[in-house]
């Protein structure tokens, strides 16, 4: 098979796809090519049957240690604007696609790595991973959503502490979990198993119900409570027009596993 990508590996098996950022010698730092390839993988190569996408980094040292600092050295303001918009647009897309996106985090998730993880629906972290936004140490600010998403996740006081003090405030996986940044933390050697268990749980449920739950839950950060509740009610009603709820409810009452 032709090699499609230079900086990522895309593997697909039935309803599950895994994207591995494959620059372990640079701790999987994000340059323009990585982000472009992430976007291409998601928009052009993910099979229609895929329901869960796992994003991870190669090697054991880092999920992603940030945007590529060496590549940023020569950026003009115009190129920096383009780079920021490119990352923001791919990361925002992860929040909008119907598939559930899981960040499987081992090692450092710093800067753009923390921003990438925050754009995923679930962050499942090995206990030795580290989260942080050290951009200010470089005289920069986060450019892929960190100034916006972190406070929404962990609240303004903690977000500002992390963003303003940079490397001095890297979070352990356990702290990230306690603060609501990570969804689950497990022993490093359990990480693959835990992600597999989560995938199994997601795949056992109604595909439409899962996708709509993601959409509505994410939308709750964008719209008023009344507007969100109204969308919830109409989507709840729509569930009763399809075969999925029929099968799920019948299966429960007949004491059997549903077939979605
Ligand atoms: N961009 C580009 N290259 C990076 C990188 C990044 N964000 N993070 C790490 N690397 C490279 C290093 O330059 C080094 O490359 P080299 O072997 O060619 O010199 C390699 O990855 C290994 O990193 P190294 O620094 O030697 O590992 P370490 O274990 O000593 O430190 C970190 C690990 C994560 C603490 C350190 O690499 C670091 O601080 N990285 C930058 C984090 C950051 O500021 N991210 C936000 C960017 S906006």
XYZ file of C-alpha atoms and ligand atoms in Angstrom:
308
model
C 0.000 0.000 0.000
C 1.251 3.527 -0.753
C 2.370 5.511 2.227
C -0.188 8.295 2.550
C 1.258 10.255 5.450
C 4.745 11.327 6.552
C 4.110 12.347 10.150
C 1.122 10.339 11.321
C -0.004 6.726 11.141
C -3.670 6.024 10.473
C -4.955 2.551 11.335
C -8.570 1.544 10.893
C -10.301 -1.614 11.949
C -14.073 -1.733 11.664
C -15.610 1.008 13.822
C -12.304 2.129 15.381
C -9.570 4.314 13.919
C -6.306 5.236 15.590
C -4.168 8.180 14.571
C -0.620 8.098 15.947
C 1.486 11.226 15.693
C 4.750 9.745 14.587
C 7.636 12.091 15.376
C 8.945 10.516 18.544
C 12.446 11.974 18.003
C 10.852 15.426 18.405
C 8.427 14.285 21.101
C 5.666 14.364 18.460
C 5.830 18.163 18.155
C 3.190 19.634 15.876
C 4.362 21.318 12.699
C 2.270 22.374 9.715
C 2.607 18.947 8.103
C 1.352 17.087 11.189
C -1.679 19.336 11.470
C -2.407 19.173 7.763
C -2.143 15.384 7.839
C -4.389 15.165 10.907
C -6.996 17.186 9.014
C -6.634 15.079 5.865
C -6.923 11.848 7.851
C -10.086 13.014 9.591
C -11.825 14.601 6.617
C -10.721 12.351 3.777
C -9.580 8.973 5.064
C -11.679 7.941 8.037
C -14.045 5.178 6.876
C -17.773 5.845 7.096
C -18.228 2.968 9.572
C -15.763 4.461 12.109
C -17.441 5.506 15.384
C -14.438 6.058 17.651
C -11.148 7.764 16.825
C -8.166 7.396 19.159
C -5.423 10.008 18.913
C -2.078 9.197 20.494
C 1.628 9.881 20.197
C 4.379 7.467 19.247
C 6.877 6.338 21.864
C 6.449 6.390 25.599
C 7.830 9.839 26.346
C 5.228 12.151 24.872
C 1.693 12.418 23.619
C 2.705 15.725 22.013
C 5.262 18.121 23.544
C 3.760 21.152 21.843
C 3.904 23.038 18.606
C 7.252 22.586 16.856
C 9.429 25.270 18.446
C 12.201 24.993 15.849
C 9.702 25.407 13.018
C 8.188 28.446 14.746
C 11.513 30.276 14.998
C 11.272 31.763 11.521
C 7.521 32.439 11.374
C 6.411 35.901 10.256
C 3.282 37.286 11.959
C 1.297 36.382 8.831
C 2.584 32.809 8.852
C 1.914 32.561 12.603
C -1.676 33.656 12.020
C -2.041 30.985 9.359
C -0.466 28.321 11.641
C -2.774 29.244 14.519
C -5.861 29.174 12.291
C -4.810 25.871 10.766
C -4.464 24.223 14.194
C -7.627 25.804 15.543
C -9.654 24.644 12.581
C -8.512 20.998 12.769
C -8.875 20.878 16.576
C -12.341 22.466 16.439
C -13.358 19.894 13.842
C -12.628 17.133 16.361
C -15.317 18.609 18.591
C -17.851 18.735 15.775
C -17.463 15.367 14.061
C -19.971 12.694 15.105
C -17.251 10.195 16.060
C -16.101 10.070 19.671
C -12.473 11.188 19.814
C -10.278 9.803 22.591
C -6.877 11.261 23.488
C -4.723 8.382 24.711
C -2.050 10.275 26.626
C 1.354 8.887 27.567
C 4.067 11.236 28.741
C 4.073 14.969 27.979
C 0.953 16.723 26.746
C 2.302 20.249 26.633
C 1.276 23.369 24.754
C -0.320 22.211 21.500
C -0.407 18.691 22.958
C -2.571 19.810 25.854
C -4.672 21.829 23.393
C -5.077 18.793 21.135
C -6.085 16.617 24.083
C -8.615 19.231 25.230
C -10.256 19.151 21.796
C -10.843 15.427 22.141
C -14.023 14.170 23.807
C -12.238 12.009 26.358
C -8.712 12.204 27.746
C -7.466 8.904 29.097
C -4.055 9.330 30.657
C -1.300 7.086 31.920
C -0.366 8.061 35.457
C 3.089 9.328 34.501
C 1.778 11.802 31.939
C 2.209 15.536 32.414
C -0.044 18.346 31.214
C 0.860 22.003 30.828
C 0.794 25.177 28.767
C 4.373 26.487 28.830
C 4.018 28.946 25.912
C 4.672 32.037 28.059
C 8.142 30.632 28.804
C 8.846 31.099 25.084
C 7.364 34.582 25.025
C 4.309 33.179 23.272
C 0.701 32.454 24.024
C -1.170 29.253 23.162
C -2.358 29.407 19.556
C -4.526 26.310 19.206
C -7.297 27.113 21.680
C -5.529 26.944 25.057
C -6.559 30.432 26.186
C -10.183 29.504 25.458
C -10.671 25.813 26.246
C -8.636 25.456 29.438
C -10.715 27.856 31.533
C -13.892 26.173 30.299
C -12.525 22.847 31.548
C -10.881 23.718 34.836
C -12.266 27.164 35.724
C -10.583 30.557 35.424
C -8.414 30.591 38.583
C -6.697 27.275 37.846
C -6.498 27.946 34.090
C -4.787 31.275 34.656
C -2.372 29.673 37.117
C -1.408 27.047 34.511
C -1.221 29.520 31.627
C 0.599 32.307 33.477
C 3.239 30.221 35.236
C 4.031 27.868 32.346
C 6.515 25.086 33.042
C 6.401 25.823 36.765
C 2.830 24.494 36.822
C 2.848 21.225 34.941
C 0.036 18.978 36.154
C 0.460 15.341 36.967
C -2.123 13.028 35.414
C -3.786 12.665 38.803
C -4.038 16.464 39.195
C -5.381 16.741 35.632
C -8.051 14.224 36.558
C -8.939 15.944 39.828
C -9.270 19.277 38.027
C -11.555 17.887 35.327
C -8.993 18.101 32.535
C -8.509 14.339 32.116
C -11.449 11.921 32.064
C -9.602 8.898 33.471
C -6.145 8.133 34.842
C -4.759 4.621 34.978
C -1.426 2.926 35.565
C 0.745 3.353 32.470
C 0.716 -0.352 31.702
C -3.108 -0.349 31.896
C -3.576 2.499 29.413
C -4.172 0.422 26.294
C -6.609 -1.861 28.120
C -8.506 1.039 29.617
C -8.910 2.725 26.237
C -10.095 -0.591 24.780
C -12.688 -0.897 27.572
C -13.966 2.622 26.913
C -14.201 1.905 23.194
C -16.097 -1.312 23.920
C -18.567 0.574 26.116
C -19.145 3.240 23.477
C -19.621 0.689 20.705
C -22.154 -1.245 22.782
C -24.519 1.736 22.785
C -26.760 3.227 20.120
C -24.599 4.998 17.495
C -27.052 7.838 17.012
C -27.591 8.245 20.768
C -23.842 8.491 21.323
C -23.290 11.002 18.517
C -26.241 13.162 19.580
C -25.107 13.122 23.206
C -21.703 14.431 22.126
C -23.283 17.134 19.967
C -25.698 18.360 22.641
C -23.198 18.215 25.480
C -20.655 20.201 23.452
C -23.361 22.639 22.368
C -24.127 23.357 26.028
C -20.985 25.514 26.142
C -22.146 27.616 23.200
C -25.840 28.304 23.778
C -28.148 29.449 26.583
C -29.616 26.838 28.942
C -33.080 27.354 27.448
C -31.812 26.882 23.893
C -29.830 23.789 24.930
C -32.807 22.267 26.730
C -34.984 22.905 23.716
C -32.474 21.084 21.450
C -32.321 18.247 23.967
C -36.100 17.832 23.991
C -36.401 17.797 20.204
C -33.499 15.371 19.828
C -34.971 13.161 22.569
C -38.218 13.132 20.580
C -36.351 12.227 17.387
C -34.919 9.155 19.147
C -38.451 7.763 19.248
C -38.818 8.066 15.489
C -35.913 5.724 14.773
C -35.245 2.018 15.136
C -32.374 2.491 17.567
C -34.406 3.311 20.676
C -36.954 0.687 19.680
C -34.196 -1.939 19.690
C -32.526 -0.630 22.874
C -35.739 -0.532 24.892
C -37.031 -3.855 23.545
C -33.704 -5.523 24.315
C -33.824 -4.293 27.914
C -37.396 -5.495 28.413
C -36.644 -8.831 26.747
C -33.511 -9.228 28.919
C -31.135 -9.521 25.977
C -28.237 -7.478 24.570
C -29.310 -4.867 22.014
C -28.188 -5.190 18.396
C -27.340 -1.750 17.123
N 9.165 21.486 19.418
C 10.231 21.006 18.729
N 11.062 20.090 19.215
C 10.812 19.620 20.447
C 9.713 20.060 21.221
C 8.874 21.044 20.639
N 7.796 21.505 21.284
N 9.742 19.427 22.410
C 10.801 18.604 22.374
N 11.450 18.728 21.204
C 12.637 18.021 20.745
C 13.902 18.508 21.459
O 14.379 19.686 20.837
C 14.807 17.325 21.285
O 15.279 17.318 19.963
P 16.875 17.025 19.682
O 17.083 15.653 20.225
O 16.982 17.120 18.195
O 17.612 18.064 20.447
C 13.858 16.137 21.429
O 12.558 16.657 21.109
C 13.816 15.537 22.815
O 13.494 16.575 23.722
P 14.388 16.946 25.010
O 14.155 18.371 25.348
O 15.809 16.537 24.775
O 13.727 15.982 26.109
P 13.730 16.210 27.679
O 13.273 14.916 28.257
O 15.021 16.742 28.149
O 12.606 17.328 27.942
C 10.488 18.405 27.656
C 11.267 17.077 27.635
C 9.076 18.121 27.129
C 10.406 18.976 29.051
C 11.192 19.416 26.733
O 11.436 18.801 25.479
C 10.420 20.665 26.479
O 10.359 21.535 27.325
N 9.790 20.799 25.279
C 9.088 21.962 24.890
C 7.759 22.075 25.586
C 7.047 23.362 25.180
O 7.472 24.445 25.488
N 5.929 23.203 24.470
C 5.136 24.299 24.001
C 5.564 24.707 22.665
S 4.648 26.111 22.082
